[in-house]
Amino acid sequence: MLEPAADQPTWTLDRIKSDEPIFKARTACHAELAIISHQYLHQAVGTRLRTFIWYREYDGAKPKARVLDTTATKAADFPAKQTDQIAASTASVQAAFRENLLKFAKDKLKR
């Protein structure tokens, strides 16, 4: 289920560390994934899109799995330097986000 922005929690350190689920009306067994933030890092050694991800898997009231991690992937064509590079720039950021989610799923959710 996707929740509108108005229903999203305010991400404080206490909220991030909490066992409380985001979605209140839920079944006892469910999982929640939240993208807390994206950061574009422009560094001398290259550009990266860093994604901060929060994951909880519930089996009752307490989470049985908790993952809080970041992944970062190069976004080589971002930002666009010319207007004719906007499409490539957009594709670069989208590919970096997709790669961040894949890295998270493959590397961080291993059990």
PDB file of N, CA and C in Angstrom:
ATOM      1  N   MET A   1       0.845  -1.162   0.000  1.00  0.00           N
ATOM      2  CA  MET A   1       0.000   0.000   0.000  1.00  0.00           C
ATOM      3  C   MET A   1       0.895   1.231   0.000  1.00  0.00           C
ATOM      4  N   LEU A   2       0.570   2.202  -0.810  1.00  0.00           N
ATOM      5  CA  LEU A   2       1.288   3.470  -0.818  1.00  0.00           C
ATOM      6  C   LEU A   2       0.463   4.487  -0.056  1.00  0.00           C
ATOM      7  N   GLU A   3       1.101   5.227   0.817  1.00  0.00           N
ATOM      8  CA  GLU A   3       0.389   6.237   1.590  1.00  0.00           C
ATOM      9  C   GLU A   3       0.722   7.616   1.056  1.00  0.00           C
ATOM     10  N   PRO A   4      -0.264   8.503   1.027  1.00  0.00           N
ATOM     11  CA  PRO A   4       0.008   9.872   0.572  1.00  0.00           C
ATOM     12  C   PRO A   4       0.984  10.580   1.502  1.00  0.00           C
ATOM     13  N   ALA A   5       1.666  11.565   0.975  1.00  0.00           N
ATOM     14  CA  ALA A   5       2.683  12.289   1.753  1.00  0.00           C
ATOM     15  C   ALA A   5       2.114  12.848   3.048  1.00  0.00           C
ATOM     16  N   ALA A   6       0.858  13.269   3.043  1.00  0.00           N
ATOM     17  CA  ALA A   6       0.255  13.841   4.257  1.00  0.00           C
ATOM     18  C   ALA A   6       0.188  12.821   5.393  1.00  0.00           C
ATOM     19  N   ASP A   7       0.182  11.526   5.057  1.00  0.00           N
ATOM     20  CA  ASP A   7       0.075  10.476   6.068  1.00  0.00           C
ATOM     21  C   ASP A   7       1.430   9.894   6.475  1.00  0.00           C
ATOM     22  N   GLN A   8       2.501  10.378   5.887  1.00  0.00           N
ATOM     23  CA  GLN A   8       3.818   9.854   6.188  1.00  0.00           C
ATOM     24  C   GLN A   8       4.319  10.395   7.533  1.00  0.00           C
ATOM     25  N   PRO A   9       5.123   9.616   8.222  1.00  0.00           N
ATOM     26  CA  PRO A   9       5.659  10.082   9.504  1.00  0.00           C
ATOM     27  C   PRO A   9       6.715  11.169   9.311  1.00  0.00           C
ATOM     28  N   THR A  10       6.914  11.924  10.350  1.00  0.00           N
ATOM     29  CA  THR A  10       8.042  12.841  10.394  1.00  0.00           C
ATOM     30  C   THR A  10       9.241  12.002  10.827  1.00  0.00           C
ATOM     31  N   TRP A  11      10.285  11.984  10.021  1.00  0.00           N
ATOM     32  CA  TRP A  11      11.420  11.109  10.295  1.00  0.00           C
ATOM     33  C   TRP A  11      12.381  11.776  11.269  1.00  0.00           C
ATOM     34  N   THR A  12      12.216  11.453  12.536  1.00  0.00           N
ATOM     35  CA  THR A  12      13.138  11.881  13.582  1.00  0.00           C
ATOM     36  C   THR A  12      13.967  10.658  13.986  1.00  0.00           C
ATOM     37  N   LEU A  13      15.031  10.866  14.717  1.00  0.00           N
ATOM     38  CA  LEU A  13      15.849   9.754  15.171  1.00  0.00           C
ATOM     39  C   LEU A  13      15.028   8.798  16.038  1.00  0.00           C
ATOM     40  N   ASP A  14      14.182   9.338  16.906  1.00  0.00           N
ATOM     41  CA  ASP A  14      13.328   8.485  17.744  1.00  0.00           C
ATOM     42  C   ASP A  14      12.374   7.658  16.891  1.00  0.00           C
ATOM     43  N   ARG A  15      11.809   8.273  15.856  1.00  0.00           N
ATOM     44  CA  ARG A  15      10.868   7.558  14.982  1.00  0.00           C
ATOM     45  C   ARG A  15      11.593   6.453  14.215  1.00  0.00           C
ATOM     46  N   ILE A  16      12.769   6.742  13.746  1.00  0.00           N
ATOM     47  CA  ILE A  16      13.538   5.763  12.978  1.00  0.00           C
ATOM     48  C   ILE A  16      13.898   4.555  13.847  1.00  0.00           C
ATOM     49  N   LYS A  17      14.212   4.780  15.121  1.00  0.00           N
ATOM     50  CA  LYS A  17      14.595   3.699  16.020  1.00  0.00           C
ATOM     51  C   LYS A  17      13.389   2.950  16.603  1.00  0.00           C
ATOM     52  N   SER A  18      12.202   3.497  16.434  1.00  0.00           N
ATOM     53  CA  SER A  18      10.988   2.938  17.008  1.00  0.00           C
ATOM     54  C   SER A  18      10.578   1.622  16.352  1.00  0.00           C
ATOM     55  N   ASP A  19       9.890   0.773  17.118  1.00  0.00           N
ATOM     56  CA  ASP A  19       9.300  -0.455  16.580  1.00  0.00           C
ATOM     57  C   ASP A  19       7.906  -0.207  16.014  1.00  0.00           C
ATOM     58  N   GLU A  20       7.372   0.983  16.230  1.00  0.00           N
ATOM     59  CA  GLU A  20       6.015   1.302  15.796  1.00  0.00           C
ATOM     60  C   GLU A  20       5.914   1.282  14.271  1.00  0.00           C
ATOM     61  N   PRO A  21       4.905   0.573  13.733  1.00  0.00           N
ATOM     62  CA  PRO A  21       4.754   0.535  12.278  1.00  0.00           C
ATOM     63  C   PRO A  21       4.276   1.885  11.729  1.00  0.00           C
ATOM     64  N   ILE A  22       4.521   2.092  10.459  1.00  0.00           N
ATOM     65  CA  ILE A  22       4.050   3.307   9.791  1.00  0.00           C
ATOM     66  C   ILE A  22       2.542   3.224   9.582  1.00  0.00           C
ATOM     67  N   PHE A  23       2.105   2.092   9.077  1.00  0.00           N
ATOM     68  CA  PHE A  23       0.698   1.897   8.721  1.00  0.00           C
ATOM     69  C   PHE A  23      -0.026   1.279   9.903  1.00  0.00           C
ATOM     70  N   LYS A  24      -0.927   2.028  10.494  1.00  0.00           N
ATOM     71  CA  LYS A  24      -1.579   1.580  11.733  1.00  0.00           C
ATOM     72  C   LYS A  24      -2.595   0.466  11.501  1.00  0.00           C
ATOM     73  N   ALA A  25      -3.434   0.596  10.478  1.00  0.00           N
ATOM     74  CA  ALA A  25      -4.465  -0.410  10.197  1.00  0.00           C
ATOM     75  C   ALA A  25      -3.819  -1.504   9.349  1.00  0.00           C
ATOM     76  N   ARG A  26      -3.223  -2.484  10.000  1.00  0.00           N
ATOM     77  CA  ARG A  26      -2.454  -3.501   9.293  1.00  0.00           C
ATOM     78  C   ARG A  26      -2.768  -4.875   9.855  1.00  0.00           C
ATOM     79  N   THR A  27      -2.383  -5.877   9.117  1.00  0.00           N
ATOM     80  CA  THR A  27      -2.492  -7.236   9.623  1.00  0.00           C
ATOM     81  C   THR A  27      -1.265  -7.506  10.498  1.00  0.00           C
ATOM     82  N   ALA A  28      -1.327  -8.576  11.258  1.00  0.00           N
ATOM     83  CA  ALA A  28      -0.215  -8.890  12.167  1.00  0.00           C
ATOM     84  C   ALA A  28       1.069  -9.204  11.404  1.00  0.00           C
ATOM     85  N   CYS A  29       0.957  -9.811  10.248  1.00  0.00           N
ATOM     86  CA  CYS A  29       2.140 -10.158   9.446  1.00  0.00           C
ATOM     87  C   CYS A  29       2.183  -9.255   8.218  1.00  0.00           C
ATOM     88  N   HIS A  30       3.163  -8.415   8.166  1.00  0.00           N
ATOM     89  CA  HIS A  30       3.340  -7.541   7.011  1.00  0.00           C
ATOM     90  C   HIS A  30       4.744  -6.972   7.025  1.00  0.00           C
ATOM     91  N   ALA A  31       5.101  -6.289   5.975  1.00  0.00           N
ATOM     92  CA  ALA A  31       6.405  -5.634   5.893  1.00  0.00           C
ATOM     93  C   ALA A  31       6.194  -4.197   5.430  1.00  0.00           C
ATOM     94  N   GLU A  32       7.090  -3.320   5.859  1.00  0.00           N
ATOM     95  CA  GLU A  32       7.030  -1.915   5.468  1.00  0.00           C
ATOM     96  C   GLU A  32       8.393  -1.478   4.955  1.00  0.00           C
ATOM     97  N   LEU A  33       8.384  -0.740   3.872  1.00  0.00           N
ATOM     98  CA  LEU A  33       9.593  -0.198   3.283  1.00  0.00           C
ATOM     99  C   LEU A  33       9.358   1.289   3.089  1.00  0.00           C
ATOM    100  N   ALA A  34      10.264   2.099   3.577  1.00  0.00           N
ATOM    101  CA  ALA A  34      10.135   3.557   3.421  1.00  0.00           C
ATOM    102  C   ALA A  34      11.448   4.119   2.905  1.00  0.00           C
ATOM    103  N   ILE A  35      11.338   4.994   1.938  1.00  0.00           N
ATOM    104  CA  ILE A  35      12.490   5.744   1.455  1.00  0.00           C
ATOM    105  C   ILE A  35      12.514   7.023   2.289  1.00  0.00           C
ATOM    106  N   ILE A  36      13.480   7.129   3.182  1.00  0.00           N
ATOM    107  CA  ILE A  36      13.536   8.276   4.081  1.00  0.00           C
ATOM    108  C   ILE A  36      14.108   9.491   3.371  1.00  0.00           C
ATOM    109  N   SER A  37      15.152   9.282   2.579  1.00  0.00           N
ATOM    110  CA  SER A  37      15.716  10.437   1.867  1.00  0.00           C
ATOM    111  C   SER A  37      16.548   9.994   0.676  1.00  0.00           C
ATOM    112  N   HIS A  38      16.708  10.945  -0.222  1.00  0.00           N
ATOM    113  CA  HIS A  38      17.646  10.824  -1.343  1.00  0.00           C
ATOM    114  C   HIS A  38      18.603  11.998  -1.211  1.00  0.00           C
ATOM    115  N   GLN A  39      19.840  11.752  -1.431  1.00  0.00           N
ATOM    116  CA  GLN A  39      20.826  12.832  -1.436  1.00  0.00           C
ATOM    117  C   GLN A  39      21.670  12.703  -2.684  1.00  0.00           C
ATOM    118  N   TYR A  40      21.825  13.813  -3.356  1.00  0.00           N
ATOM    119  CA  TYR A  40      22.710  13.854  -4.508  1.00  0.00           C
ATOM    120  C   TYR A  40      24.044  14.371  -4.012  1.00  0.00           C
ATOM    121  N   LEU A  41      25.095  13.585  -4.217  1.00  0.00           N
ATOM    122  CA  LEU A  41      26.427  13.954  -3.761  1.00  0.00           C
ATOM    123  C   LEU A  41      27.283  14.288  -4.973  1.00  0.00           C
ATOM    124  N   HIS A  42      27.704  15.517  -5.054  1.00  0.00           N
ATOM    125  CA  HIS A  42      28.587  15.944  -6.136  1.00  0.00           C
ATOM    126  C   HIS A  42      29.977  16.089  -5.525  1.00  0.00           C
ATOM    127  N   GLN A  43      30.848  15.168  -5.889  1.00  0.00           N
ATOM    128  CA  GLN A  43      32.185  15.137  -5.309  1.00  0.00           C
ATOM    129  C   GLN A  43      33.227  15.202  -6.418  1.00  0.00           C
ATOM    130  N   ALA A  44      34.419  15.490  -6.047  1.00  0.00           N
ATOM    131  CA  ALA A  44      35.504  15.567  -7.033  1.00  0.00           C
ATOM    132  C   ALA A  44      35.724  14.232  -7.735  1.00  0.00           C
ATOM    133  N   VAL A  45      35.444  13.133  -7.050  1.00  0.00           N
ATOM    134  CA  VAL A  45      35.659  11.809  -7.636  1.00  0.00           C
ATOM    135  C   VAL A  45      34.427  11.287  -8.378  1.00  0.00           C
ATOM    136  N   GLY A  46      33.337  12.055  -8.434  1.00  0.00           N
ATOM    137  CA  GLY A  46      32.148  11.630  -9.165  1.00  0.00           C
ATOM    138  C   GLY A  46      30.873  11.994  -8.437  1.00  0.00           C
ATOM    139  N   THR A  47      29.781  11.741  -9.101  1.00  0.00           N
ATOM    140  CA  THR A  47      28.478  12.045  -8.523  1.00  0.00           C
ATOM    141  C   THR A  47      27.796  10.754  -8.092  1.00  0.00           C
ATOM    142  N   ARG A  48      27.010  10.848  -7.032  1.00  0.00           N
ATOM    143  CA  ARG A  48      26.296   9.690  -6.517  1.00  0.00           C
ATOM    144  C   ARG A  48      24.913  10.103  -6.042  1.00  0.00           C
ATOM    145  N   LEU A  49      23.981   9.154  -6.155  1.00  0.00           N
ATOM    146  CA  LEU A  49      22.673   9.302  -5.536  1.00  0.00           C
ATOM    147  C   LEU A  49      22.667   8.357  -4.343  1.00  0.00           C
ATOM    148  N   ARG A  50      22.494   8.922  -3.154  1.00  0.00           N
ATOM    149  CA  ARG A  50      22.460   8.108  -1.935  1.00  0.00           C
ATOM    150  C   ARG A  50      21.017   8.019  -1.460  1.00  0.00           C
ATOM    151  N   THR A  51      20.574   6.800  -1.194  1.00  0.00           N
ATOM    152  CA  THR A  51      19.205   6.545  -0.759  1.00  0.00           C
ATOM    153  C   THR A  51      19.246   5.955   0.650  1.00  0.00           C
ATOM    154  N   PHE A  52      18.474   6.543   1.544  1.00  0.00           N
ATOM    155  CA  PHE A  52      18.370   6.102   2.934  1.00  0.00           C
ATOM    156  C   PHE A  52      17.060   5.330   3.059  1.00  0.00           C
ATOM    157  N   ILE A  53      17.142   4.031   3.401  1.00  0.00           N
ATOM    158  CA  ILE A  53      15.988   3.136   3.371  1.00  0.00           C
ATOM    159  C   ILE A  53      15.735   2.536   4.754  1.00  0.00           C
ATOM    160  N   TRP A  54      14.463   2.472   5.105  1.00  0.00           N
ATOM    161  CA  TRP A  54      13.978   1.913   6.370  1.00  0.00           C
ATOM    162  C   TRP A  54      13.102   0.729   6.028  1.00  0.00           C
ATOM    163  N   TYR A  55      13.360  -0.436   6.635  1.00  0.00           N
ATOM    164  CA  TYR A  55      12.573  -1.645   6.367  1.00  0.00           C
ATOM    165  C   TYR A  55      12.251  -2.335   7.678  1.00  0.00           C
ATOM    166  N   ARG A  56      10.996  -2.753   7.809  1.00  0.00           N
ATOM    167  CA  ARG A  56      10.564  -3.537   8.972  1.00  0.00           C
ATOM    168  C   ARG A  56       9.676  -4.667   8.471  1.00  0.00           C
ATOM    169  N   GLU A  57       9.883  -5.837   9.026  1.00  0.00           N
ATOM    170  CA  GLU A  57       9.037  -6.988   8.718  1.00  0.00           C
ATOM    171  C   GLU A  57       8.425  -7.446  10.038  1.00  0.00           C
ATOM    172  N   TYR A  58       7.108  -7.483  10.090  1.00  0.00           N
ATOM    173  CA  TYR A  58       6.401  -7.782  11.334  1.00  0.00           C
ATOM    174  C   TYR A  58       5.792  -9.174  11.324  1.00  0.00           C
ATOM    175  N   ASP A  59       5.815  -9.787  12.504  1.00  0.00           N
ATOM    176  CA  ASP A  59       5.112 -11.036  12.760  1.00  0.00           C
ATOM    177  C   ASP A  59       4.506 -10.861  14.151  1.00  0.00           C
ATOM    178  N   GLY A  60       3.476 -10.060  14.221  1.00  0.00           N
ATOM    179  CA  GLY A  60       2.900  -9.665  15.499  1.00  0.00           C
ATOM    180  C   GLY A  60       3.196  -8.200  15.754  1.00  0.00           C
ATOM    181  N   ALA A  61       3.294  -7.821  17.027  1.00  0.00           N
ATOM    182  CA  ALA A  61       3.469  -6.413  17.389  1.00  0.00           C
ATOM    183  C   ALA A  61       4.900  -5.900  17.185  1.00  0.00           C
ATOM    184  N   LYS A  62       5.880  -6.747  17.388  1.00  0.00           N
ATOM    185  CA  LYS A  62       7.286  -6.333  17.280  1.00  0.00           C
ATOM    186  C   LYS A  62       7.858  -6.769  15.932  1.00  0.00           C
ATOM    187  N   PRO A  63       8.773  -5.985  15.382  1.00  0.00           N
ATOM    188  CA  PRO A  63       9.377  -6.410  14.117  1.00  0.00           C
ATOM    189  C   PRO A  63      10.299  -7.608  14.297  1.00  0.00           C
ATOM    190  N   LYS A  64      10.203  -8.557  13.361  1.00  0.00           N
ATOM    191  CA  LYS A  64      11.128  -9.700  13.394  1.00  0.00           C
ATOM    192  C   LYS A  64      12.354  -9.411  12.543  1.00  0.00           C
ATOM    193  N   ALA A  65      12.255  -8.415  11.673  1.00  0.00           N
ATOM    194  CA  ALA A  65      13.412  -7.989  10.871  1.00  0.00           C
ATOM    195  C   ALA A  65      13.410  -6.470  10.825  1.00  0.00           C
ATOM    196  N   ARG A  66      14.578  -5.882  11.036  1.00  0.00           N
ATOM    197  CA  ARG A  66      14.745  -4.426  11.007  1.00  0.00           C
ATOM    198  C   ARG A  66      16.007  -4.110  10.233  1.00  0.00           C
ATOM    199  N   VAL A  67      15.863  -3.275   9.228  1.00  0.00           N
ATOM    200  CA  VAL A  67      17.030  -2.858   8.456  1.00  0.00           C
ATOM    201  C   VAL A  67      16.928  -1.354   8.231  1.00  0.00           C
ATOM    202  N   LEU A  68      17.997  -0.672   8.505  1.00  0.00           N
ATOM    203  CA  LEU A  68      18.110   0.762   8.266  1.00  0.00           C
ATOM    204  C   LEU A  68      19.474   0.966   7.633  1.00  0.00           C
ATOM    205  N   ASP A  69      19.483   1.377   6.375  1.00  0.00           N
ATOM    206  CA  ASP A  69      20.763   1.447   5.698  1.00  0.00           C
ATOM    207  C   ASP A  69      20.709   2.434   4.538  1.00  0.00           C
ATOM    208  N   THR A  70      21.879   2.754   4.038  1.00  0.00           N
ATOM    209  CA  THR A  70      21.989   3.607   2.862  1.00  0.00           C
ATOM    210  C   THR A  70      22.711   2.838   1.765  1.00  0.00           C
ATOM    211  N   THR A  71      22.378   3.185   0.550  1.00  0.00           N
ATOM    212  CA  THR A  71      23.113   2.690  -0.602  1.00  0.00           C
ATOM    213  C   THR A  71      23.415   3.895  -1.479  1.00  0.00           C
ATOM    214  N   ALA A  72      24.480   3.810  -2.244  1.00  0.00           N
ATOM    215  CA  ALA A  72      24.856   4.913  -3.124  1.00  0.00           C
ATOM    216  C   ALA A  72      25.321   4.353  -4.458  1.00  0.00           C
ATOM    217  N   THR A  73      24.867   5.000  -5.514  1.00  0.00           N
ATOM    218  CA  THR A  73      25.195   4.574  -6.867  1.00  0.00           C
ATOM    219  C   THR A  73      25.551   5.800  -7.701  1.00  0.00           C
ATOM    220  N   LYS A  74      26.501   5.628  -8.596  1.00  0.00           N
ATOM    221  CA  LYS A  74      26.893   6.725  -9.478  1.00  0.00           C
ATOM    222  C   LYS A  74      25.726   7.150 -10.365  1.00  0.00           C
ATOM    223  N   ALA A  75      25.590   8.449 -10.516  1.00  0.00           N
ATOM    224  CA  ALA A  75      24.624   9.044 -11.447  1.00  0.00           C
ATOM    225  C   ALA A  75      25.450   9.924 -12.380  1.00  0.00           C
ATOM    226  N   ALA A  76      26.131   9.286 -13.301  1.00  0.00           N
ATOM    227  CA  ALA A  76      27.164   9.941 -14.106  1.00  0.00           C
ATOM    228  C   ALA A  76      26.669  11.121 -14.941  1.00  0.00           C
ATOM    229  N   ASP A  77      25.442  11.055 -15.441  1.00  0.00           N
ATOM    230  CA  ASP A  77      24.945  12.115 -16.325  1.00  0.00           C
ATOM    231  C   ASP A  77      24.123  13.172 -15.595  1.00  0.00           C
ATOM    232  N   PHE A  78      24.141  13.154 -14.278  1.00  0.00           N
ATOM    233  CA  PHE A  78      23.357  14.119 -13.493  1.00  0.00           C
ATOM    234  C   PHE A  78      24.306  15.069 -12.792  1.00  0.00           C
ATOM    235  N   PRO A  79      24.040  16.326 -12.752  1.00  0.00           N
ATOM    236  CA  PRO A  79      22.944  17.050 -13.391  1.00  0.00           C
ATOM    237  C   PRO A  79      23.267  17.355 -14.856  1.00  0.00           C
ATOM    238  N   ALA A  80      22.232  17.665 -15.599  1.00  0.00           N
ATOM    239  CA  ALA A  80      22.417  18.019 -17.008  1.00  0.00           C
ATOM    240  C   ALA A  80      23.165  19.348 -17.100  1.00  0.00           C
ATOM    241  N   LYS A  81      24.097  19.399 -18.009  1.00  0.00           N
ATOM    242  CA  LYS A  81      24.852  20.640 -18.200  1.00  0.00           C
ATOM    243  C   LYS A  81      24.257  21.492 -19.319  1.00  0.00           C
ATOM    244  N   GLN A  82      23.520  20.852 -20.212  1.00  0.00           N
ATOM    245  CA  GLN A  82      22.853  21.529 -21.323  1.00  0.00           C
ATOM    246  C   GLN A  82      21.401  21.041 -21.364  1.00  0.00           C
ATOM    247  N   THR A  83      20.529  21.822 -21.961  1.00  0.00           N
ATOM    248  CA  THR A  83      19.117  21.416 -22.026  1.00  0.00           C
ATOM    249  C   THR A  83      18.918  20.144 -22.844  1.00  0.00           C
ATOM    250  N   ASP A  84      19.770  19.895 -23.818  1.00  0.00           N
ATOM    251  CA  ASP A  84      19.622  18.673 -24.608  1.00  0.00           C
ATOM    252  C   ASP A  84      20.109  17.427 -23.848  1.00  0.00           C
ATOM    253  N   GLN A  85      20.620  17.591 -22.646  1.00  0.00           N
ATOM    254  CA  GLN A  85      21.091  16.466 -21.824  1.00  0.00           C
ATOM    255  C   GLN A  85      20.109  16.107 -20.704  1.00  0.00           C
ATOM    256  N   ILE A  86      18.952  16.777 -20.674  1.00  0.00           N
ATOM    257  CA  ILE A  86      17.987  16.545 -19.581  1.00  0.00           C
ATOM    258  C   ILE A  86      17.474  15.107 -19.579  1.00  0.00           C
ATOM    259  N   ALA A  87      17.165  14.560 -20.738  1.00  0.00           N
ATOM    260  CA  ALA A  87      16.655  13.180 -20.787  1.00  0.00           C
ATOM    261  C   ALA A  87      17.695  12.194 -20.253  1.00  0.00           C
ATOM    262  N   ALA A  88      18.937  12.345 -20.662  1.00  0.00           N
ATOM    263  CA  ALA A  88      20.007  11.459 -20.176  1.00  0.00           C
ATOM    264  C   ALA A  88      20.232  11.649 -18.681  1.00  0.00           C
ATOM    265  N   SER A  89      20.123  12.877 -18.219  1.00  0.00           N
ATOM    266  CA  SER A  89      20.283  13.168 -16.802  1.00  0.00           C
ATOM    267  C   SER A  89      19.181  12.505 -15.980  1.00  0.00           C
ATOM    268  N   THR A  90      17.958  12.617 -16.459  1.00  0.00           N
ATOM    269  CA  THR A  90      16.815  11.979 -15.786  1.00  0.00           C
ATOM    270  C   THR A  90      16.994  10.466 -15.756  1.00  0.00           C
ATOM    271  N   ALA A  91      17.370   9.883 -16.869  1.00  0.00           N
ATOM    272  CA  ALA A  91      17.581   8.438 -16.942  1.00  0.00           C
ATOM    273  C   ALA A  91      18.702   8.000 -15.995  1.00  0.00           C
ATOM    274  N   SER A  92      19.727   8.812 -15.858  1.00  0.00           N
ATOM    275  CA  SER A  92      20.849   8.496 -14.985  1.00  0.00           C
ATOM    276  C   SER A  92      20.406   8.425 -13.520  1.00  0.00           C
ATOM    277  N   VAL A  93      19.609   9.383 -13.091  1.00  0.00           N
ATOM    278  CA  VAL A  93      19.113   9.392 -11.704  1.00  0.00           C
ATOM    279  C   VAL A  93      18.149   8.231 -11.481  1.00  0.00           C
ATOM    280  N   GLN A  94      17.276   7.959 -12.447  1.00  0.00           N
ATOM    281  CA  GLN A  94      16.343   6.834 -12.316  1.00  0.00           C
ATOM    282  C   GLN A  94      17.092   5.511 -12.222  1.00  0.00           C
ATOM    283  N   ALA A  95      18.109   5.348 -13.042  1.00  0.00           N
ATOM    284  CA  ALA A  95      18.906   4.118 -13.004  1.00  0.00           C
ATOM    285  C   ALA A  95      19.647   3.986 -11.668  1.00  0.00           C
ATOM    286  N   ALA A  96      20.149   5.091 -11.145  1.00  0.00           N
ATOM    287  CA  ALA A  96      20.848   5.062  -9.853  1.00  0.00           C
ATOM    288  C   ALA A  96      19.888   4.677  -8.732  1.00  0.00           C
ATOM    289  N   PHE A  97      18.672   5.200  -8.757  1.00  0.00           N
ATOM    290  CA  PHE A  97      17.678   4.858  -7.738  1.00  0.00           C
ATOM    291  C   PHE A  97      17.313   3.370  -7.827  1.00  0.00           C
ATOM    292  N   ARG A  98      17.098   2.896  -9.042  1.00  0.00           N
ATOM    293  CA  ARG A  98      16.781   1.484  -9.232  1.00  0.00           C
ATOM    294  C   ARG A  98      17.924   0.612  -8.710  1.00  0.00           C
ATOM    295  N   GLU A  99      19.136   0.982  -9.019  1.00  0.00           N
ATOM    296  CA  GLU A  99      20.301   0.218  -8.561  1.00  0.00           C
ATOM    297  C   GLU A  99      20.411   0.250  -7.033  1.00  0.00           C
ATOM    298  N   ASN A 100      20.098   1.385  -6.422  1.00  0.00           N
ATOM    299  CA  ASN A 100      20.113   1.469  -4.959  1.00  0.00           C
ATOM    300  C   ASN A 100      19.104   0.497  -4.348  1.00  0.00           C
ATOM    301  N   LEU A 101      17.909   0.423  -4.923  1.00  0.00           N
ATOM    302  CA  LEU A 101      16.905  -0.517  -4.411  1.00  0.00           C
ATOM    303  C   LEU A 101      17.343  -1.965  -4.601  1.00  0.00           C
ATOM    304  N   LEU A 102      17.943  -2.264  -5.744  1.00  0.00           N
ATOM    305  CA  LEU A 102      18.439  -3.625  -5.978  1.00  0.00           C
ATOM    306  C   LEU A 102      19.557  -3.989  -5.007  1.00  0.00           C
ATOM    307  N   LYS A 103      20.487  -3.065  -4.781  1.00  0.00           N
ATOM    308  CA  LYS A 103      21.570  -3.308  -3.815  1.00  0.00           C
ATOM    309  C   LYS A 103      21.002  -3.572  -2.431  1.00  0.00           C
ATOM    310  N   PHE A 104      20.028  -2.765  -2.040  1.00  0.00           N
ATOM    311  CA  PHE A 104      19.414  -2.933  -0.730  1.00  0.00           C
ATOM    312  C   PHE A 104      18.765  -4.311  -0.615  1.00  0.00           C
ATOM    313  N   ALA A 105      17.995  -4.688  -1.626  1.00  0.00           N
ATOM    314  CA  ALA A 105      17.296  -5.973  -1.591  1.00  0.00           C
ATOM    315  C   ALA A 105      18.272  -7.150  -1.606  1.00  0.00           C
ATOM    316  N   LYS A 106      19.319  -7.068  -2.407  1.00  0.00           N
ATOM    317  CA  LYS A 106      20.256  -8.194  -2.527  1.00  0.00           C
ATOM    318  C   LYS A 106      21.239  -8.271  -1.371  1.00  0.00           C
ATOM    319  N   ASP A 107      21.785  -7.140  -0.956  1.00  0.00           N
ATOM    320  CA  ASP A 107      22.868  -7.144   0.023  1.00  0.00           C
ATOM    321  C   ASP A 107      22.406  -6.954   1.448  1.00  0.00           C
ATOM    322  N   LYS A 108      21.402  -6.137   1.655  1.00  0.00           N
ATOM    323  CA  LYS A 108      21.036  -5.760   3.016  1.00  0.00           C
ATOM    324  C   LYS A 108      19.942  -6.656   3.617  1.00  0.00           C
ATOM    325  N   LEU A 109      19.097  -7.242   2.767  1.00  0.00           N
ATOM    326  CA  LEU A 109      17.996  -8.044   3.287  1.00  0.00           C
ATOM    327  C   LEU A 109      18.317  -9.535   3.364  1.00  0.00           C
ATOM    328  N   LYS A 110      19.578  -9.896   3.184  1.00  0.00           N
ATOM    329  CA  LYS A 110      19.969 -11.294   3.296  1.00  0.00           C
ATOM    330  C   LYS A 110      19.752 -11.771   4.715  1.00  0.00           C
ATOM    331  N   ARG A 111      19.230 -12.989   4.825  1.00  0.00           N
ATOM    332  CA  ARG A 111      19.028 -13.563   6.159  1.00  0.00           C
ATOM    333  C   ARG A 111      19.425 -15.008   6.151  1.00  0.00           C
TER     334      ARG A 111
END
